[in-house]
Coordinates of C-alpha atoms in Angstrom, one line a residue:
M1 CA -2.9 23.3 -1.4
A2 CA -2.3 26.2 -3.7
T3 CA 0.9 28.2 -3.1
K4 CA -1.2 31.1 -1.7
P5 CA -4.7 29.7 -0.9
G6 CA -7.5 32.1 -1.7
V7 CA -11.0 32.4 -0.4
L8 CA -13.3 29.4 -0.6
T9 CA -10.4 27.0 -1.1
D10 CA -11.5 24.3 1.3
W11 CA -14.7 22.3 0.8
P12 CA -17.4 23.3 3.3
W13 CA -17.7 19.7 4.7
K14 CA -13.9 19.1 5.0
S15 CA -14.2 18.8 8.8
L16 CA -16.7 15.9 8.5
G17 CA -14.2 13.5 7.1
N18 CA -15.8 10.3 5.7
F19 CA -19.1 11.4 7.4
K20 CA -19.5 13.9 4.5
Y21 CA -21.5 11.3 2.6
M22 CA -24.3 11.7 5.2
I23 CA -25.0 15.1 3.6
L24 CA -26.8 13.3 0.7
A25 CA -28.6 10.8 3.0
P26 CA -31.9 12.9 3.5
W27 CA -32.3 13.4 -0.3
V28 CA -31.5 9.8 -1.1
V29 CA -34.0 8.4 1.5
H30 CA -36.7 10.8 0.3
S31 CA -36.1 9.9 -3.3
I32 CA -36.3 6.2 -2.8
Y33 CA -39.3 6.5 -0.4
S34 CA -41.2 8.7 -2.8
F35 CA -40.5 6.4 -5.7
T36 CA -41.6 3.3 -3.7
V37 CA -44.9 4.6 -2.2
K38 CA -46.3 6.8 -5.0
S39 CA -48.4 5.4 -7.8
E40 CA -46.9 4.6 -11.2
N41 CA -48.3 7.8 -12.7
E42 CA -46.9 10.0 -9.9
R43 CA -43.4 8.5 -9.7
D44 CA -40.5 10.7 -10.7
F45 CA -38.1 8.3 -12.4
T46 CA -35.7 11.2 -13.2
N47 CA -35.3 12.1 -9.5
F48 CA -34.9 8.4 -8.6
L49 CA -32.0 8.0 -11.0
I50 CA -29.9 10.6 -9.3
F51 CA -28.6 8.3 -6.6
P52 CA -27.7 5.4 -9.0
S53 CA -25.9 8.0 -11.2
I54 CA -23.8 9.0 -8.1
I55 CA -22.9 5.4 -7.5
F56 CA -22.1 5.0 -11.2
R57 CA -19.8 8.0 -11.1
Y58 CA -17.9 6.5 -8.2
L59 CA -17.5 3.1 -10.0
H60 CA -16.6 4.8 -13.3
S61 CA -13.8 6.8 -11.6
Q62 CA -12.5 3.8 -9.7
I63 CA -12.3 1.7 -12.9
W64 CA -10.2 4.4 -14.5
I65 CA -8.0 4.6 -11.3
S66 CA -7.4 0.8 -11.4
V67 CA -6.7 0.7 -15.1
S68 CA -4.4 3.6 -15.0
R69 CA -2.4 2.2 -12.1
Y70 CA -2.2 -1.2 -13.8
Q71 CA -0.8 0.4 -16.9
T72 CA 1.7 2.3 -14.8
A73 CA 2.8 -0.9 -13.1
K74 CA 3.3 -2.6 -16.5
G75 CA 5.1 0.5 -17.8
N76 CA 3.3 0.4 -21.2
K77 CA 2.8 3.6 -23.3
K78 CA 3.5 5.9 -20.4
I79 CA 3.6 9.6 -21.3
V80 CA 5.5 11.1 -18.3
D81 CA 7.8 8.5 -16.7
K82 CA 8.1 10.1 -13.2
P83 CA 6.8 8.7 -9.9
I84 CA 3.7 9.5 -8.0
E85 CA 4.6 10.3 -4.4
F86 CA 2.6 9.9 -1.1
H87 CA 2.0 13.7 -0.9
Q88 CA 0.1 13.5 -4.2
V89 CA -2.0 10.6 -3.1
D90 CA -2.9 12.5 0.1
R91 CA -3.7 15.7 -1.8
E92 CA -6.0 13.8 -4.2
T93 CA -8.0 11.8 -1.5
N94 CA -10.9 14.3 -1.8
W95 CA -11.6 13.5 -5.5
D96 CA -15.1 12.4 -4.6
D97 CA -16.1 15.9 -3.2
Q98 CA -17.2 17.0 -6.7
I99 CA -19.5 14.0 -6.9
I100 CA -21.2 14.9 -3.7
M101 CA -21.6 18.5 -5.0
Y102 CA -23.1 17.1 -8.2
G103 CA -25.6 15.1 -6.1
I104 CA -26.6 18.2 -4.0
M105 CA -27.1 20.3 -7.1
S106 CA -29.1 17.6 -8.9
Y107 CA -31.5 17.1 -6.0
F108 CA -31.9 20.8 -5.5
A109 CA -32.8 21.3 -9.2
S110 CA -35.2 18.3 -9.1
M111 CA -37.0 19.7 -6.1
L112 CA -37.0 23.4 -6.9
V113 CA -37.4 23.6 -10.7
P114 CA -40.8 22.6 -11.9
W115 CA -39.4 21.5 -15.3
A116 CA -36.7 19.3 -13.8
S117 CA -38.7 16.1 -13.4
K118 CA -40.4 13.3 -15.2
F119 CA -38.3 13.5 -18.4
P120 CA -38.8 11.1 -21.3
I121 CA -36.1 8.5 -22.0
W122 CA -35.1 10.0 -25.4
R123 CA -35.5 13.2 -27.3
T124 CA -33.4 13.7 -30.4
D125 CA -33.5 17.5 -30.4
G126 CA -32.4 17.5 -26.7
V127 CA -29.4 15.3 -27.5
V128 CA -28.3 17.4 -30.5
L129 CA -28.8 20.7 -28.5
T130 CA -26.6 19.3 -25.6
M131 CA -23.8 18.5 -28.1
L132 CA -24.0 21.9 -29.7
L133 CA -24.1 23.7 -26.3
H134 CA -21.0 21.9 -25.2
A135 CA -19.0 22.5 -28.3
G136 CA -19.9 26.1 -28.3
P137 CA -20.5 28.0 -25.0
V138 CA -18.9 25.4 -22.6
E139 CA -15.7 24.8 -24.5
F140 CA -15.3 28.5 -25.4
L141 CA -15.9 29.8 -21.8
Y142 CA -13.8 27.0 -20.3
Y143 CA -10.9 27.9 -22.6
W144 CA -10.8 31.6 -21.5
F145 CA -11.5 30.8 -17.9
H146 CA -8.6 28.3 -17.9
R147 CA -6.3 30.9 -19.4
A148 CA -7.3 33.3 -16.7
L149 CA -6.5 30.7 -14.1
H150 CA -2.9 30.7 -15.4
H151 CA -2.6 34.4 -14.5
H152 CA -0.2 34.6 -11.6
Y153 CA -2.9 36.0 -9.2
L154 CA -5.4 33.2 -9.8
Y155 CA -2.8 30.5 -10.4
S156 CA -1.1 31.0 -7.0
R157 CA -4.4 31.1 -5.1
Y158 CA -6.3 28.3 -6.9
H159 CA -5.1 26.5 -10.0
S160 CA -1.6 25.7 -8.7
H161 CA -3.2 23.1 -6.5
H162 CA -4.2 21.2 -9.6
H163 CA -0.9 21.6 -11.3
S164 CA 1.0 20.3 -8.2
S165 CA 0.5 16.9 -10.0
L166 CA 3.1 16.9 -12.7
V167 CA 2.4 13.2 -13.2
T168 CA -1.4 12.9 -13.6
Q169 CA -3.7 10.1 -12.9
P170 CA -7.5 10.0 -13.7
I171 CA -8.7 11.6 -10.4
T172 CA -6.2 14.4 -10.8
S173 CA -8.8 15.8 -13.2
V174 CA -11.1 16.8 -10.4
I175 CA -8.6 18.0 -7.8
H176 CA -9.3 21.7 -7.5
P177 CA -10.1 24.2 -4.7
F178 CA -13.8 24.5 -3.9
A179 CA -14.3 27.9 -5.7
E180 CA -12.7 26.6 -8.9
V181 CA -14.9 23.5 -9.0
M182 CA -18.0 25.6 -8.5
V183 CA -17.2 27.6 -11.6
Y184 CA -16.6 24.3 -13.6
L185 CA -20.0 22.9 -12.4
M186 CA -21.7 26.1 -13.5
L187 CA -20.1 25.7 -16.9
F188 CA -21.1 22.1 -17.2
A189 CA -24.6 23.0 -16.1
I190 CA -25.2 25.1 -19.2
P191 CA -26.3 22.2 -21.5
P192 CA -28.6 20.5 -18.9
A193 CA -30.1 23.8 -17.8
V194 CA -30.9 25.0 -21.4
V195 CA -32.4 21.7 -22.5
V196 CA -34.5 21.5 -19.3
L197 CA -35.7 25.1 -19.5
S198 CA -36.5 24.7 -23.2
G199 CA -38.5 21.5 -22.6
R200 CA -36.2 19.3 -24.7
A201 CA -34.6 17.4 -21.8
S202 CA -34.4 13.6 -21.7
V203 CA -32.8 11.0 -19.4
V204 CA -30.3 10.0 -22.1
A205 CA -29.3 13.6 -22.8
L206 CA -28.7 14.5 -19.2
Y207 CA -26.9 11.3 -18.0
S208 CA -25.0 10.7 -21.2
Y209 CA -23.5 14.2 -20.9
M210 CA -22.5 13.5 -17.4
F211 CA -20.8 10.3 -18.5
Y212 CA -19.1 12.1 -21.4
V213 CA -17.6 14.8 -19.1
D214 CA -16.3 12.1 -16.6
F215 CA -14.9 9.9 -19.4
M216 CA -13.0 12.7 -21.1
N217 CA -11.7 14.1 -17.8
N218 CA -10.4 10.7 -16.7
M219 CA -9.0 9.8 -20.1
G220 CA -7.1 13.1 -20.4
H221 CA -5.3 12.6 -17.1
C222 CA -4.6 8.8 -17.2
N223 CA -0.9 9.3 -18.2
F224 CA -0.9 6.6 -20.9
E225 CA -1.9 6.8 -24.5
I226 CA -5.2 5.1 -25.2
L227 CA -6.5 6.4 -28.5
P228 CA -5.2 4.3 -31.5
K229 CA -3.6 6.2 -34.4
F230 CA -5.9 4.7 -37.1
I231 CA -9.0 6.6 -35.9
F232 CA -7.2 9.9 -36.7
S233 CA -6.2 8.5 -40.1
I234 CA -9.7 7.6 -41.0
F235 CA -11.1 11.0 -40.0
P236 CA -8.3 13.6 -39.7
P237 CA -10.6 16.4 -38.4
L238 CA -11.1 14.4 -35.3
K239 CA -7.8 15.9 -33.9
Y240 CA -9.7 19.2 -33.5
I241 CA -12.7 17.9 -31.6
I242 CA -11.2 15.3 -29.3
Y243 CA -8.0 15.5 -27.2
T244 CA -5.6 12.7 -26.2
P245 CA -3.9 12.0 -22.9
S246 CA -0.6 13.1 -24.3
Y247 CA -2.2 16.4 -25.5
H248 CA -3.3 17.3 -22.0
S249 CA -0.2 16.0 -20.4
L250 CA 1.8 18.7 -22.2
H251 CA -0.4 21.3 -20.5
H252 CA 0.7 19.9 -17.1
T253 CA 4.4 19.9 -18.0
Q254 CA 4.5 23.1 -20.2
F255 CA 1.8 25.1 -18.4
R256 CA 1.3 27.7 -21.1
T257 CA -0.1 25.6 -23.9
N258 CA -3.0 23.3 -24.7
Y259 CA -5.6 25.1 -22.6
S260 CA -8.7 23.5 -24.2
L261 CA -11.1 21.4 -22.3
F262 CA -11.8 18.3 -24.5
M263 CA -11.8 19.9 -28.0
P264 CA -8.4 21.3 -29.1
F265 CA -9.8 23.5 -31.9
Y266 CA -9.8 26.6 -29.6
D267 CA -6.0 26.1 -29.1
Y268 CA -5.6 26.0 -32.8
I269 CA -7.8 29.2 -33.3
Y270 CA -5.9 31.2 -30.6
D271 CA -2.5 29.7 -31.4
T272 CA -1.9 28.1 -28.0
I273 CA -1.3 24.7 -29.3
D274 CA 1.9 23.0 -28.2
K275 CA 3.9 22.3 -31.3
S276 CA 5.1 18.9 -29.9
S277 CA 1.5 17.6 -29.4
D278 CA 1.5 15.3 -32.4
S279 CA 5.1 14.0 -32.0
L280 CA 4.5 13.2 -28.3
Y281 CA 1.3 11.3 -29.2
E282 CA 3.1 9.2 -31.7
T283 CA 6.1 8.6 -29.4
S284 CA 3.9 7.5 -26.6
L285 CA 2.1 5.0 -28.8
E286 CA 5.3 3.6 -30.1
K287 CA 7.0 3.1 -26.8
P288 CA 8.3 -0.5 -26.6
Q289 CA 7.1 -2.8 -23.8
E290 CA 9.2 -2.5 -20.7
F291 CA 10.5 -5.8 -19.2
P292 CA 11.4 -5.9 -15.5
T293 CA 14.8 -6.8 -14.1
L294 CA 13.2 -8.9 -11.4
V295 CA 9.8 -10.0 -10.2
H296 CA 8.6 -10.2 -6.6
L297 CA 5.8 -12.7 -6.1
T298 CA 3.2 -12.1 -3.4
H299 CA -0.5 -13.0 -2.7
F300 CA -3.6 -11.8 -1.0
T301 CA -3.7 -12.1 2.8
T302 CA -7.1 -11.3 4.4
P303 CA -10.2 -11.0 2.2
A304 CA -10.2 -7.2 2.7
S305 CA -6.6 -7.0 1.5
I306 CA -7.9 -6.6 -2.1
Y307 CA -8.8 -3.0 -1.2
H308 CA -5.3 -2.4 0.0
L309 CA -3.8 -3.2 -3.4
R310 CA -2.2 -0.2 -5.2
L311 CA -4.7 -0.9 -8.0
G312 CA -7.6 -0.5 -5.7
F313 CA -8.4 2.4 -3.3
A314 CA -5.4 4.6 -3.6
S315 CA -5.9 6.4 -0.2
F316 CA -6.5 3.1 1.6
A317 CA -3.4 1.5 0.1
S318 CA -1.2 4.5 1.1
R319 CA -1.6 3.7 4.8
P320 CA -0.5 0.6 6.7
L321 CA -3.2 -2.1 7.0
T322 CA -3.5 -1.7 10.8
C323 CA -7.2 -1.3 10.9
T324 CA -10.0 -1.9 8.4
P325 CA -12.0 1.2 7.4
S326 CA -15.7 1.2 8.0
Y327 CA -16.7 1.2 4.4
V328 CA -15.0 -2.2 3.8
A329 CA -17.7 -3.8 6.0
I330 CA -20.3 -2.3 3.7
L331 CA -18.5 -3.9 0.8
S332 CA -18.3 -7.3 2.4
P333 CA -20.8 -9.0 -0.1
F334 CA -18.6 -7.9 -3.0
T335 CA -15.5 -8.9 -1.0
Y336 CA -16.6 -12.5 -0.6
L337 CA -17.9 -12.7 -4.2
F338 CA -14.5 -11.5 -5.4
T339 CA -12.9 -14.2 -3.2
V340 CA -14.9 -16.9 -5.0
L341 CA -14.3 -15.5 -8.4
V342 CA -10.6 -15.2 -7.8
S343 CA -10.5 -18.9 -6.7
L344 CA -12.3 -19.9 -9.9
F345 CA -10.9 -17.6 -12.6
G346 CA -7.9 -15.8 -11.1
R347 CA -4.5 -15.5 -12.8
V348 CA -1.3 -13.8 -11.9
F349 CA -1.2 -10.0 -12.6
V350 CA 1.1 -7.1 -12.2
S351 CA 0.4 -4.8 -9.2
E352 CA 3.4 -2.5 -8.8
R353 CA 6.5 -1.3 -10.5
N354 CA 9.5 0.2 -8.6
I355 CA 12.8 1.5 -10.1
V356 CA 16.1 2.1 -8.3
N357 CA 19.4 2.7 -10.1
N358 CA 18.1 1.2 -13.4
V359 CA 16.8 -1.9 -11.7
V360 CA 13.1 -2.3 -12.6
S361 CA 11.2 -4.4 -10.0
Q362 CA 7.6 -5.6 -10.6
T363 CA 5.3 -7.1 -8.0
W364 CA 3.1 -9.9 -9.3
I365 CA 0.0 -10.9 -7.3
I366 CA -0.8 -14.6 -7.1
P367 CA -4.7 -14.8 -7.0
R368 CA -4.9 -16.8 -3.8
Y369 CA -5.3 -16.0 -0.2
K370 CA -2.7 -17.1 2.3
T371 CA -3.8 -16.9 5.9
Q372 CA -2.0 -17.9 9.1
Y373 CA -4.0 -21.1 9.0
L374 CA -3.4 -22.0 5.3
R375 CA -5.2 -25.1 4.1
K376 CA -3.3 -27.7 2.1
W377 CA -5.2 -27.2 -1.2
E378 CA -4.6 -23.4 -1.0
S379 CA -0.9 -24.1 -0.5
R380 CA -0.8 -26.4 -3.6
A381 CA -2.6 -23.7 -5.6
I382 CA -0.1 -21.0 -4.6
N383 CA 2.8 -23.3 -5.5
R384 CA 1.2 -24.0 -8.9
F385 CA 0.8 -20.2 -9.6
I386 CA 4.4 -19.7 -8.5
E387 CA 5.7 -22.2 -11.0
E388 CA 3.7 -20.6 -13.8
A389 CA 4.9 -17.1 -12.8
I390 CA 8.5 -18.3 -12.8
L391 CA 8.2 -19.7 -16.3
E392 CA 6.5 -16.5 -17.6
A393 CA 9.2 -14.3 -16.0
D394 CA 12.0 -16.6 -17.4
A395 CA 10.5 -16.2 -20.9
M396 CA 10.8 -12.4 -20.3
G397 CA 14.5 -12.8 -19.3
C398 CA 14.1 -11.5 -15.7
K399 CA 14.7 -13.1 -12.3
V400 CA 12.1 -14.3 -9.7
L401 CA 13.6 -13.9 -6.3
S402 CA 12.2 -14.4 -2.8
L403 CA 15.1 -14.5 -0.4
G404 CA 14.0 -15.2 3.1
L405 CA 17.5 -14.9 4.5
L406 CA 17.3 -11.1 4.8
N407 CA 14.4 -11.5 7.2
Q408 CA 16.8 -13.2 9.7
I409 CA 19.5 -10.6 9.0
V410 CA 17.2 -7.7 9.6
V411 CA 16.0 -9.2 12.9
L412 CA 19.5 -10.0 14.1
N413 CA 20.8 -6.5 13.2
E414 CA 17.9 -4.5 14.6
E415 CA 19.6 -4.3 18.0
E416 CA 22.7 -2.7 16.5
H417 CA 20.6 0.1 15.1
G418 CA 18.8 0.8 18.4
I419 CA 15.3 -0.7 18.8
P420 CA 13.7 1.1 21.7
G421 CA 13.3 -1.3 24.6
L422 CA 16.4 -3.4 23.8
Q423 CA 18.9 -3.2 26.7
T424 CA 21.0 -6.3 26.2
E425 CA 24.1 -6.6 24.0
H426 CA 22.6 -9.4 22.0
V427 CA 19.4 -11.3 21.5
D428 CA 19.6 -14.7 23.3
I429 CA 17.2 -17.3 21.8
S430 CA 15.5 -19.1 24.7
K431 CA 12.3 -21.0 25.4
R432 CA 11.9 -19.6 28.9
Y433 CA 8.9 -17.3 29.3
E434 CA 10.8 -14.8 31.5
Q435 CA 12.8 -13.4 28.6
K436 CA 11.6 -9.9 27.6
I437 CA 12.6 -10.1 23.9
W438 CA 10.6 -12.7 21.8
L439 CA 11.3 -13.7 18.2
I440 CA 8.0 -15.1 17.1
G441 CA 6.4 -16.8 14.1
D442 CA 2.9 -17.4 12.8
D443 CA 2.2 -20.2 15.3
I444 CA 2.4 -18.2 18.5
T445 CA -0.8 -18.5 20.5
E446 CA -2.7 -16.0 22.7
N447 CA -1.9 -18.1 25.8
E448 CA 1.8 -18.0 25.0
Q449 CA 1.6 -14.2 24.7
L450 CA -0.2 -13.9 28.1
K451 CA 2.7 -15.7 29.7
A452 CA 5.2 -13.1 28.6
P453 CA 6.3 -10.6 31.3
K454 CA 5.2 -7.0 31.2
G455 CA 7.1 -4.9 28.7
T456 CA 8.1 -7.8 26.5
L457 CA 9.1 -6.9 22.9
F458 CA 7.6 -9.3 20.3
I459 CA 9.6 -9.3 17.1
P460 CA 8.0 -11.3 14.2
F461 CA 10.3 -12.9 11.6
T462 CA 7.5 -14.1 9.3
Q463 CA 5.1 -12.3 7.0
F464 CA 2.1 -12.0 9.3
P465 CA 2.1 -9.8 12.4
P466 CA 0.9 -11.4 15.6
K467 CA -2.5 -10.7 17.0
R468 CA -2.0 -8.0 19.6
V469 CA -3.2 -9.6 22.8
R470 CA -1.1 -7.6 25.3
K471 CA -1.5 -3.8 25.9
D472 CA 1.5 -3.7 28.2
C473 CA 3.9 -5.1 25.7
F474 CA 5.6 -3.9 22.5
Y475 CA 4.9 -5.3 19.0
H476 CA 7.4 -4.8 16.2
V477 CA 6.4 -4.7 12.6
T478 CA 7.2 -7.7 10.3
P479 CA 10.8 -7.7 8.9
A480 CA 11.2 -4.6 6.8
M481 CA 13.7 -1.9 5.8
L482 CA 13.4 1.8 5.0
T483 CA 14.0 2.5 1.3
P484 CA 16.2 5.2 -0.2
N485 CA 14.7 8.3 -1.8
S486 CA 16.0 7.1 -5.1
L487 CA 13.5 4.3 -5.1
Q488 CA 10.6 5.4 -7.4
N489 CA 6.9 4.6 -7.6
L490 CA 6.5 3.7 -3.9
D491 CA 3.2 5.4 -3.3
S492 CA 1.4 2.6 -1.3
C493 CA 2.1 0.6 1.8
E494 CA 2.9 -3.1 1.8
N495 CA 0.3 -4.7 4.1
W496 CA 1.2 -3.7 7.7
I497 CA 4.4 -1.9 6.9
P498 CA 4.7 1.9 7.2
R499 CA 5.3 4.4 4.4
R500 CA 8.6 4.4 2.5
A501 CA 9.4 1.0 3.9
M502 CA 9.5 -2.4 2.2
S503 CA 9.5 -6.0 3.4
A504 CA 12.8 -7.8 3.6
W505 CA 11.6 -10.2 1.0
R506 CA 11.4 -7.5 -1.6
V507 CA 14.6 -5.7 -0.5
A508 CA 16.5 -8.9 -0.8
G509 CA 15.5 -9.3 -4.5
I510 CA 16.4 -5.7 -5.3
I511 CA 19.8 -6.0 -3.6
H512 CA 20.5 -9.2 -5.4
S513 CA 19.9 -7.5 -8.7
L514 CA 21.8 -4.3 -7.8
E515 CA 24.8 -6.3 -6.9
D516 CA 24.3 -8.7 -9.9
W517 CA 25.0 -11.7 -7.7
K518 CA 24.9 -15.0 -9.5
V519 CA 24.3 -17.2 -6.5
H520 CA 21.0 -18.4 -4.9
E521 CA 20.0 -19.8 -1.6
C522 CA 19.3 -23.5 -1.9
G523 CA 18.9 -26.2 0.7
S524 CA 21.5 -25.8 3.5
Y525 CA 23.5 -23.3 1.5
I526 CA 23.4 -19.7 2.9
F527 CA 24.9 -16.8 1.2
N528 CA 27.2 -14.5 3.2
M529 CA 25.1 -12.7 5.8
D530 CA 27.5 -9.9 6.4
K531 CA 27.9 -9.2 2.7
I532 CA 24.1 -9.0 2.2
W533 CA 23.8 -6.6 5.2
E534 CA 26.6 -4.4 4.0
A535 CA 25.2 -4.2 0.5
S536 CA 21.7 -3.2 1.8
L537 CA 23.2 -0.3 3.8
H538 CA 25.4 0.7 0.9
H539 CA 22.3 1.0 -1.4
G540 CA 20.4 3.1 1.2
F541 CA 18.2 0.4 2.8
Y542 CA 18.2 0.8 6.6
P543 CA 16.4 -1.2 9.3
L544 CA 13.0 -0.2 10.5
S545 CA 12.7 0.2 14.2
L546 CA 9.1 0.8 15.1
P547 CA 7.8 -1.2 18.2
N548 CA 4.7 0.2 19.8

């Protein structure tokens, strides 16, 4: 929120949650029905395209989100090297509100304005007029409105909400209070409204302009440099008519410079250009590739876990995978198509990058699914990808670590740090069902859980949590530790683990690198358990005690 929220800050459908999409349902149904039942001469193709354009805008933004987060994970050409935190992810979850508002305005215009229907595919004069109207009135009015938003009165009540994101990502571009977005939509409506009212509108002019605005907005907030230097060398005046991500990033860090929308020439005209714009652009392009200190290998779990990747749906990935959102069921055809494509063409890719005390840890995803009932051919495929990943990481000069020992240490030391429900002085391993503390693996059955006495605490020591059969018992999360505040770029949850926590597998690798240990677990050899535990606490990693 803004520091002093003004009137019309919240969106009118905020209380609806995910049901806000139903607002568009009557118009979508009417549009599809009319296009289907009417004769070819009566069909309004322009109205019919509104819903596909809404879907396209979602997909376009999601592609930018995934590409931007992938570049952040790799650490290539970053402009601002600071972390994105959970509070920013939460604040930016309503990035799709402006798409819903676009849909409402488009359907209203199509139904109420006699000229806003049945446009031809192409009109040259309409395309040229759209370009001129954007370069003139839209850019000019936006520039002065943007400067007004930085006046302390409007800034504190509205625009500070947008500037809360010092480190931008593509969807940051549309994170504004409701009143501010309505002004932007009115500005961007100038070219479409003029070409429609003048009778020069075409499908290409309208939807290409929408794509242009989205593309430039997303590019300007992606936090990595994307435009190559040679295009400005070939045509030097281009620097006045197209901005770069580093150009707009300076506005988010300096606040009083680079106010222009997409065309910097107004900043040059009114002398609000940041003098370091060119140097930051060149510096961002020339940043050397960053190599990780260590690599953590993991893989997909359930088919729907692809949406829980940091590279996927940011808001979904920022919460533990305890329940599957309803929209995932709608996406099930794509989910299983992706499963097939991954099995045929998948390769290891970078998903996340964490930094703590100069140790750079990358998480690499093996494109295979590992379930509790893993088939032999899947196991062989995972092992093959692990071998390839180790060779690639070795060529980069970094370690690949997966130390399972810390799982045991975390479980054995949980009692010392006070798990609710533990009353004994130590955990006694037993095969008798009357025990009320159970250390369980992947192979525990539902029948075995039913034999446990009421109030039993199930503590898993493997990657997968057990299926929750008993409502009168407690289930602990899989082995994990809370991370120190110094650990950066942790803005997503790892499968079923809560926020700001990390699985013992990953913690073990980080501790190994922080301590610069030269030993490895192998065969019957086990590294000193007390030393590993003390090192974890020393670096700020603490046990996670969350049975429920």
